[in-house]
Tab-separated table of C-alpha atoms in Angstrom:
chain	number	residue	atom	x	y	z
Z	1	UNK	CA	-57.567	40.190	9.882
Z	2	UNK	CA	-56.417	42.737	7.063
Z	3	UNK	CA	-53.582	44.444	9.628
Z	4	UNK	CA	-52.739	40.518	10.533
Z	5	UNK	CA	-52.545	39.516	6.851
Z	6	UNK	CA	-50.391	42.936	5.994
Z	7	UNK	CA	-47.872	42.427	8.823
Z	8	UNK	CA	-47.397	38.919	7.792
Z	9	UNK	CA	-46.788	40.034	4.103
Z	10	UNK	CA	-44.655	42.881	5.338
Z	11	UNK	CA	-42.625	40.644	7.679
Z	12	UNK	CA	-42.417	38.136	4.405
Z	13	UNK	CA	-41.389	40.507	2.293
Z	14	UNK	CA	-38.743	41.671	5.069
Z	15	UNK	CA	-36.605	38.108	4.849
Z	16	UNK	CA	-37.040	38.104	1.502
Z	17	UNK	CA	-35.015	41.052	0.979
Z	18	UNK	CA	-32.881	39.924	3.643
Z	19	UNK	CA	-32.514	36.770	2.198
Z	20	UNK	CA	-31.320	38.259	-1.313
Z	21	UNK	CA	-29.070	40.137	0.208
Z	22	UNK	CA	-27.134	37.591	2.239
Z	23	UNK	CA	-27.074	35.053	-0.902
Z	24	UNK	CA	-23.857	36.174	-2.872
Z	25	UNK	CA	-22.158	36.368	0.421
Z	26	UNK	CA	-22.887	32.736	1.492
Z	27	UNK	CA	-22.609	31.384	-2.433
Z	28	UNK	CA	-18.735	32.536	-1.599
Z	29	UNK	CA	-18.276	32.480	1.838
Z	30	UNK	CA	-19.118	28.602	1.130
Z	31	UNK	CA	-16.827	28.347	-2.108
Z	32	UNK	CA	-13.815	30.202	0.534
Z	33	UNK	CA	-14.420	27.734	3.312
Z	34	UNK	CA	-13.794	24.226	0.892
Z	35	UNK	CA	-10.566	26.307	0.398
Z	36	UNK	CA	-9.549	27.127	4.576
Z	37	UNK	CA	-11.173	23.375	5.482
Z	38	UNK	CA	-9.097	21.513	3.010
Z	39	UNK	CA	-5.633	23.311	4.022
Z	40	UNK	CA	-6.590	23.307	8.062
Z	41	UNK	CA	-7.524	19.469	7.670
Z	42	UNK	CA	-4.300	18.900	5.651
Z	43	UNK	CA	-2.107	20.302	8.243
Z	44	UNK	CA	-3.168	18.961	11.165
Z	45	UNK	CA	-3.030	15.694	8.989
Z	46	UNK	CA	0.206	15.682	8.407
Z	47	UNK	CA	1.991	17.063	11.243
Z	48	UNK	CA	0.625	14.255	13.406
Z	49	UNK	CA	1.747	11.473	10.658
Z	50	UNK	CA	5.071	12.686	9.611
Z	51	UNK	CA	6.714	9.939	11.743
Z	52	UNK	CA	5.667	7.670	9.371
Z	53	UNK	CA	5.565	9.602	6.404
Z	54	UNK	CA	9.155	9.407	6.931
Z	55	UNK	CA	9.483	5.654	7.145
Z	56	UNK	CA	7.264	5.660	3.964
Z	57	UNK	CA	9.502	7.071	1.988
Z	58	UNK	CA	12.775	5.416	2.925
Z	59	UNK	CA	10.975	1.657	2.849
Z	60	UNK	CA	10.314	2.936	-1.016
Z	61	UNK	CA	13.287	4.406	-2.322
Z	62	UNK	CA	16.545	2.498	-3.532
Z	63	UNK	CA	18.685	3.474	-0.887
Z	64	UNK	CA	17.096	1.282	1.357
Z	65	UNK	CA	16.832	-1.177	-0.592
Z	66	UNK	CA	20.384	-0.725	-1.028
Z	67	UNK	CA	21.199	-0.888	2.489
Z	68	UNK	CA	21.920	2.328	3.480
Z	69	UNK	CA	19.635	1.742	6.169
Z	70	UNK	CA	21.836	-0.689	7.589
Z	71	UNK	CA	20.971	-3.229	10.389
Z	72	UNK	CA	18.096	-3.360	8.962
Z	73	UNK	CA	16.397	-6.596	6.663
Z	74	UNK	CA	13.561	-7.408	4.415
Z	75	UNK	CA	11.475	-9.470	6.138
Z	76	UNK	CA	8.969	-10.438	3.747
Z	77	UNK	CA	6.165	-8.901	1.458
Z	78	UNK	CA	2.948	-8.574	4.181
Z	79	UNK	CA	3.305	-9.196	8.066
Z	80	UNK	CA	7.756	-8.222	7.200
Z	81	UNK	CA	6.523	-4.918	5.970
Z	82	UNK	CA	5.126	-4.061	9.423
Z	83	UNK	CA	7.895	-5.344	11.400
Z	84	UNK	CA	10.349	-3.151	9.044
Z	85	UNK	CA	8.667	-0.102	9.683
Z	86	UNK	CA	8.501	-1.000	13.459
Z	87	UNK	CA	12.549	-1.572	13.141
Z	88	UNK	CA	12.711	1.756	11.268
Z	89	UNK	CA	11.122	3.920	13.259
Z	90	UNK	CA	13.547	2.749	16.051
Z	91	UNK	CA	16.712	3.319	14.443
Z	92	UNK	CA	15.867	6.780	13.436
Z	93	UNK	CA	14.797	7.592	17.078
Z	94	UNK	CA	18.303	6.297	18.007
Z	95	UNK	CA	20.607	7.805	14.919
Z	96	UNK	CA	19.086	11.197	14.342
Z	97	UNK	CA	16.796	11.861	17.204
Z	98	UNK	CA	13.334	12.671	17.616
Z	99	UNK	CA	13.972	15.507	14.905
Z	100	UNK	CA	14.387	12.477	12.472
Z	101	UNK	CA	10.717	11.917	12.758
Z	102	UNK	CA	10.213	15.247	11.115
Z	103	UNK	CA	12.338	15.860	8.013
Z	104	UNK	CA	10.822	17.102	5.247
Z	105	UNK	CA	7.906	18.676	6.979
Z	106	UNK	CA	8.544	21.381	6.324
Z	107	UNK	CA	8.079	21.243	2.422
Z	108	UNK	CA	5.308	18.619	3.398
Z	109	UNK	CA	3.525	21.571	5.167
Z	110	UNK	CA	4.180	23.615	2.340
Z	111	UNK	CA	2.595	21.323	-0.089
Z	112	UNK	CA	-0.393	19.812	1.633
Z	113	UNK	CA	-1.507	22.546	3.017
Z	114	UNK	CA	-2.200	24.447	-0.669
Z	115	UNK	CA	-2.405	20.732	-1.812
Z	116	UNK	CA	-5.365	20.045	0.372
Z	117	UNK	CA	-7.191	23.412	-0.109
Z	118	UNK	CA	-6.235	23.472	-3.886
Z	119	UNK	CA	-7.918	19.709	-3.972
Z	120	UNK	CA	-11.267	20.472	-1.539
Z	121	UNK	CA	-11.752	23.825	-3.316
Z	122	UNK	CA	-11.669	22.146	-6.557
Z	123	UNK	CA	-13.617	19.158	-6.135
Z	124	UNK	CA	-16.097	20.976	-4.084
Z	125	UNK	CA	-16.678	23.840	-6.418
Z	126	UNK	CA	-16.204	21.183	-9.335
Z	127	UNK	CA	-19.159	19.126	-7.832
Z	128	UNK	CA	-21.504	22.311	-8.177
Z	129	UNK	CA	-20.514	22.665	-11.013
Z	130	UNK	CA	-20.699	19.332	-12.945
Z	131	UNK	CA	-24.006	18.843	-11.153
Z	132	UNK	CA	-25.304	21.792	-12.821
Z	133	UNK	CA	-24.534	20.318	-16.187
Z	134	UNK	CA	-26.181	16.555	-15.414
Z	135	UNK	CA	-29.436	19.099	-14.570
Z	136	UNK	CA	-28.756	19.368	-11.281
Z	137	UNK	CA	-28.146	15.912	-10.224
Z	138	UNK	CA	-25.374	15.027	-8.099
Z	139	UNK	CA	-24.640	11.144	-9.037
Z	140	UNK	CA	-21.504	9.135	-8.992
Z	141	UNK	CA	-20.271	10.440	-12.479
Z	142	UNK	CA	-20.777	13.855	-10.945
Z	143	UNK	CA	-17.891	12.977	-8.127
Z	144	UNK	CA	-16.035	11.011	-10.937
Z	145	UNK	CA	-14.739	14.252	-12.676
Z	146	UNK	CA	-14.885	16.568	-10.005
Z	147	UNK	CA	-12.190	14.004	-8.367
Z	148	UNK	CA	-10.684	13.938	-11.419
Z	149	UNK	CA	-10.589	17.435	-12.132
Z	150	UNK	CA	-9.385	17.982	-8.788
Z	151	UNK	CA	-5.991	15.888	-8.792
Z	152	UNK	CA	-4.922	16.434	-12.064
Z	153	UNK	CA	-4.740	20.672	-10.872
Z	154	UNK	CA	-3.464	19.590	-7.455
Z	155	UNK	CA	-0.870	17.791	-8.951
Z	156	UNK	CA	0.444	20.105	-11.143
Z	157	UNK	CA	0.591	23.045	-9.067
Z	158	UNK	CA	2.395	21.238	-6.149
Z	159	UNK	CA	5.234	18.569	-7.971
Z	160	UNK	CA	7.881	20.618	-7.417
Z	161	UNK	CA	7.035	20.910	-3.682
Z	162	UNK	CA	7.123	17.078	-2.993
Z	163	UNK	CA	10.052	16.600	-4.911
Z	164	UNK	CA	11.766	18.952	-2.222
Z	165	UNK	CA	10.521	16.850	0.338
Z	166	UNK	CA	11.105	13.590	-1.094
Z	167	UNK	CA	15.231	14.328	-1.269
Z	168	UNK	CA	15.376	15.726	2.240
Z	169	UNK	CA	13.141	12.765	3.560
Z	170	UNK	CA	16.157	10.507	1.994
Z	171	UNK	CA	18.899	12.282	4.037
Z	172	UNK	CA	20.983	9.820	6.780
Z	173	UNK	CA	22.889	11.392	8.965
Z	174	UNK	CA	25.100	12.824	5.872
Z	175	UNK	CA	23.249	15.985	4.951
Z	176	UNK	CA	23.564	16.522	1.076
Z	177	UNK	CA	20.814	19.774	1.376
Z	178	UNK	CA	20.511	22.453	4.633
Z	179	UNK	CA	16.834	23.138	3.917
Z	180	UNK	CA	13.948	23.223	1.332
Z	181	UNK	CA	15.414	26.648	-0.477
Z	182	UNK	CA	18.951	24.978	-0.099
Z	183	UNK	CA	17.928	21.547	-1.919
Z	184	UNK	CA	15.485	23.816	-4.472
Z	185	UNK	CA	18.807	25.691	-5.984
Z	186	UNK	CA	20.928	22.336	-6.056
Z	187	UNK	CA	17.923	20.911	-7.947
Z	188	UNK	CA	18.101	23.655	-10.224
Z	189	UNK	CA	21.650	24.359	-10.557
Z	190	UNK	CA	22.407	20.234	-11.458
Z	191	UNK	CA	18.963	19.198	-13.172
Z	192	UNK	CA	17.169	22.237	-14.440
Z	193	UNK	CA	13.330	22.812	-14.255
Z	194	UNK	CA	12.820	19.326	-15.399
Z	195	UNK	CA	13.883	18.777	-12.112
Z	196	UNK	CA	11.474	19.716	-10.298
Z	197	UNK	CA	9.051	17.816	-12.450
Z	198	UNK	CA	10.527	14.354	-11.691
Z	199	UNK	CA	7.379	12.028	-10.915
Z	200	UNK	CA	4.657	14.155	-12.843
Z	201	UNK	CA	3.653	10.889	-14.812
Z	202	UNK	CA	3.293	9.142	-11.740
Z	203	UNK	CA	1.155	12.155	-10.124
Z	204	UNK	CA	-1.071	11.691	-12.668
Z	205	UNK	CA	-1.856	7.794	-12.515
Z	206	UNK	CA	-1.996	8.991	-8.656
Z	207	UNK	CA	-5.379	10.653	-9.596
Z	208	UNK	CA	-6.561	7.829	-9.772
Z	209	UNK	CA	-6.113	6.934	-6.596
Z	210	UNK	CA	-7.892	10.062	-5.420
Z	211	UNK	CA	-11.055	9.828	-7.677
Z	212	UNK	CA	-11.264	6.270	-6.472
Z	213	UNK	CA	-11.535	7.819	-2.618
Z	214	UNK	CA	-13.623	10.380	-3.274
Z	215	UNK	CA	-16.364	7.994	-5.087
Z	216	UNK	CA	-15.847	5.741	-2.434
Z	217	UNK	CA	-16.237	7.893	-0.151
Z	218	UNK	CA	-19.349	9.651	-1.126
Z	219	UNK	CA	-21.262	7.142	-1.603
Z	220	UNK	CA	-20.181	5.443	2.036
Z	221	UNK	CA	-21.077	8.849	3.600
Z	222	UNK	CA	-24.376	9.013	2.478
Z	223	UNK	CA	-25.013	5.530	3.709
Z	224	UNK	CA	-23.205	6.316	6.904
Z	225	UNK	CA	-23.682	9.368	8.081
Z	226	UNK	CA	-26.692	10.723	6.549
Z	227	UNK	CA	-29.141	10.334	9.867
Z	228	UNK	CA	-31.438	12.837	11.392
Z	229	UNK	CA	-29.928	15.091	13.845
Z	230	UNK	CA	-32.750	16.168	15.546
Z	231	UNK	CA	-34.441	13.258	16.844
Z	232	UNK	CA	-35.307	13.561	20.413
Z	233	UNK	CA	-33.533	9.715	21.435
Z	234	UNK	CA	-30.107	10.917	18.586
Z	235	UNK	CA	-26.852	12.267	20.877
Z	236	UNK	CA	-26.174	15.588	18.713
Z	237	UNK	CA	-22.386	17.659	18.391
Z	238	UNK	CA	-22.728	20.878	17.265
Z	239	UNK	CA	-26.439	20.394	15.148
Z	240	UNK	CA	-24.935	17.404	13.864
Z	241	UNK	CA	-25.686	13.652	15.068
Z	242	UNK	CA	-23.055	11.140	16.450
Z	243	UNK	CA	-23.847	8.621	14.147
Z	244	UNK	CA	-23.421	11.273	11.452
Z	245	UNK	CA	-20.027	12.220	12.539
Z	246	UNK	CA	-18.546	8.748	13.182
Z	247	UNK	CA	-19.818	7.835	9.686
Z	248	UNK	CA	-17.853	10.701	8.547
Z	249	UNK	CA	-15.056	9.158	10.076
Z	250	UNK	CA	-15.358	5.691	9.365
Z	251	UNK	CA	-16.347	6.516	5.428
Z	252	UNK	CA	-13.068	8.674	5.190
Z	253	UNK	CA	-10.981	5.828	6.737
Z	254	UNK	CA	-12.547	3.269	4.746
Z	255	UNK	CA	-12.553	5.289	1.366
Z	256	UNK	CA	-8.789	6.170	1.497
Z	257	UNK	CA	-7.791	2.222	2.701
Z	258	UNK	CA	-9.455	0.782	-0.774
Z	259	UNK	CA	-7.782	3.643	-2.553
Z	260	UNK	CA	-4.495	2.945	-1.196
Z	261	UNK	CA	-4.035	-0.622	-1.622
Z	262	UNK	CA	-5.661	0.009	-5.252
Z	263	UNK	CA	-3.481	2.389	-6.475
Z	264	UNK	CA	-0.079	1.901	-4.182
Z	265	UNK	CA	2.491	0.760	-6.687
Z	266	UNK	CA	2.755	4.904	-8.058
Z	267	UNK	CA	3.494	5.619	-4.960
Z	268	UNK	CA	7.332	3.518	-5.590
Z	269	UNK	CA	7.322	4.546	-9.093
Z	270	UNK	CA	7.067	8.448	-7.983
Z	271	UNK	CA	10.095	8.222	-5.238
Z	272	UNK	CA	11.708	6.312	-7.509
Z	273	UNK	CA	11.701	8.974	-10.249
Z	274	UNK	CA	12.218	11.634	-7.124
Z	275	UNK	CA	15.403	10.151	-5.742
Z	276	UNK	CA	18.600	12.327	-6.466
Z	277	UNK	CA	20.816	11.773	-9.488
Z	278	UNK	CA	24.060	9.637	-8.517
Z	279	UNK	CA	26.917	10.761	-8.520
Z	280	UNK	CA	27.982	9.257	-11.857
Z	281	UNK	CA	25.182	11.801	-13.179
Z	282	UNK	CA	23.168	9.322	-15.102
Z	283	UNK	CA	19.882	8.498	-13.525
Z	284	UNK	CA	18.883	5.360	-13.278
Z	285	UNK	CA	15.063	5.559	-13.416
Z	286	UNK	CA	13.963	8.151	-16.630
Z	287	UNK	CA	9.967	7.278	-16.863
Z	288	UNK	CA	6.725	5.409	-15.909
Z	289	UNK	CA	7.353	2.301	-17.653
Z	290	UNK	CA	10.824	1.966	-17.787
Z	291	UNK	CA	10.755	2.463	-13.975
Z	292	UNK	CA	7.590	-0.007	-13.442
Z	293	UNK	CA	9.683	-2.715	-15.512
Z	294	UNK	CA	12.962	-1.989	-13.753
Z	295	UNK	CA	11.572	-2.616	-10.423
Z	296	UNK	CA	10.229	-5.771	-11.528
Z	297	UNK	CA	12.803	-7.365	-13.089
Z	298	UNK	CA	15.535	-6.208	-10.364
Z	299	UNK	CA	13.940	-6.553	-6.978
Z	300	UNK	CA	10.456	-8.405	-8.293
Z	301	UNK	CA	6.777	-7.660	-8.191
Z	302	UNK	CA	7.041	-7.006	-4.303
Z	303	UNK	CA	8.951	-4.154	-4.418
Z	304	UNK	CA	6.229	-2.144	-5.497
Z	305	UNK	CA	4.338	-2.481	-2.469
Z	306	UNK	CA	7.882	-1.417	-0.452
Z	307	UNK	CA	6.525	0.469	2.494
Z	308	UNK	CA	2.792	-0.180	1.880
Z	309	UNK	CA	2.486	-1.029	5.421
Z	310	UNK	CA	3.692	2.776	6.911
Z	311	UNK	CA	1.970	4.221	3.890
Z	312	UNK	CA	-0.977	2.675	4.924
Z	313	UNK	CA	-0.876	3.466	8.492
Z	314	UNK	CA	0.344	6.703	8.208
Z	315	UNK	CA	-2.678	7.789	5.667
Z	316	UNK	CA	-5.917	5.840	6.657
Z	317	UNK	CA	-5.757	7.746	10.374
Z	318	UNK	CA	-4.395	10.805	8.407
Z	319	UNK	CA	-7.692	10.884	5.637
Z	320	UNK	CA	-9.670	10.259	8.380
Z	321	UNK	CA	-8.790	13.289	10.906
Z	322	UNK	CA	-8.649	15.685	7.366
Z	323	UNK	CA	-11.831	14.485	6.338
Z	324	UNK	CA	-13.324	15.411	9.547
Z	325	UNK	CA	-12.122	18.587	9.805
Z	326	UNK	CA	-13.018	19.016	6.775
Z	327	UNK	CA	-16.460	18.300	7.305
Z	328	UNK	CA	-16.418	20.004	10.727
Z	329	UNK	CA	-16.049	23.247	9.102
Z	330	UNK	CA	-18.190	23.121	6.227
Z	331	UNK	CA	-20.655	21.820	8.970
Z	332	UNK	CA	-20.044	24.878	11.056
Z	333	UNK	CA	-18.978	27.723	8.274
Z	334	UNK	CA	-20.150	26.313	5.292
């Protein structure tokens, strides 16, 4: 019994000193994997949604509006919306090719990608550590700031990135900039540094948007997909079960659609303030407010849902397959 009782205390002993030593290497090994599963779930995000990313952006800027986009009409402010980006999507297949489908991905790679792991590293490290000052309780105020926290950094570090991409998305067939380095200069050269922080207001009521999802979402994934994986009648992926998965999925679409339709109108604002100065050099839109009232008065209350319907569409699927990758490898690294 006494050799028993010492091997047992030896062997104990054993993975406790294995245990300690493995800890700091998992405490950061899971703080470096928010990081790589934010970015990986970002890019495979957005190069399968660019299409309409696209669309999005033209069906919010002036120049359609305009009619630039000619051949083109607006068709109303709900069902129209669809039909317009249905019509748009054609056009640009049939004036500038399938490569029209893609412009401005590059710059959109090179901001969601450290967008996404900027804003997954955050919130995830942010949720540790806010929890640890409510004594240890993760609760809905908990995901409140770390979403907060989150956005406010992501959009700061990355403006100057979508900026890029939001004046090569508005190129026709007349190319004003060759590439992303190309339009960063021009930007520089004719508006300064300012420049490249055209839209920061707007970021920033964007946050809201994002703390909205990630409450939403938190609170739909524990309701979802929080299910046993190991009971003997539960299909299981990888540890994890089915149920758990698709509630994943179903609580990232779901978050990111009330988000959306919550906070879209920043979404117009932000282009708007993104678009390029005319060639008369005075800009038309110069804040928040003046370009909210603007809007309103000239084109009325709908235009501030202009190209809600590809936004939607293009970000609902694309929250949904970064959320699950996401999740994936957190699941599997993590």
């Amino acid at each position: 019994m006494s050799t028993v009782a010492a091997k047992s205390t030896s062997n104990n002993n054993s993975d406790l000193r294995v245990a300690k030593s493995i800890a700091p290497t998992t405490k950061y090994t899971k703080s470096y994997v928010h990081f790589v599963a934010g970015g990986i779930g970002g890019l495979i995000g957005a190069v399968f949604t660019s299409p309409l990313d696209v669309v999005k952006t033209r069906l919010q800027s002036t120049f359609y509006q305009q009619g630039i986009e000619k051949g083109i009409k607006h068709t109303g402010p709900i069902w129209g919306h669809f039909i317009e980006t249905g019509k748009l999507l054609v056009q640009i297949k049939q004036i500038e090719g399938i490569q029209g489908y893609f412009k401005g991905l590059g710059p959109n790679l090179v901001g969601v990608i450290p967008a996404r792991a900027i804003n997954f590293y955050t919130y995830g490290n942010g949720k540790k550590f806010y929890s640890e000052l409510n004594h240890g309780e993760e609760t809905a105020i908990v995901h409140l700031a770390s979403a907060a926290t989150a956005g406010i950094v992501t959009s700061t570090v990355t403006n100057p990135i979508w900026v890029v991409k939001t004046r090569l998305q508005l190129q026709g067939k007349q190319r004003i900039y060759t590439n992303s380095f190309n339009c960063t200069l021009n930007i520089l050269k004719q508006e300064g540094m300012k420049g490249l922080y055209k839209g920061m207001s707007a970021s920033y009521l964007g946050v809201a948007e994002g703390t909205i999802q990630w409450v939403i979402y938190e609170n739909l994934k524990k309701r979802w997909a929080h299910s046993p994986a190991q009971m003997e009648n539960k299909l299981t992926v990888g540890g994890k079960s089915a149920q758990a998965w698709f509630g994943n999925l179903g609580a990232a679409a779901v978050a990111k659609l009330v988000a959306a339709c919550i906070a879209y109108p920043h979404e117009v604002i932000r282009t708007r303030l993104r678009e390029p100065i005319p060639k008369n050099g005075v800009a038309k839109y110069t804040g928040l407010l003046q370009t909210l009232k603007l809007v309103a008065k000239e084109e009325g209350v709908v235009a501030l849902y202009g190209g809600m319907s590809a936004h939607l569409m293009r970000v609902v699927p694309n929250a949904a397959i970064m959320f699950f990758c996401y999740e994936a490898i957190l699941h599997n690294f993590g």
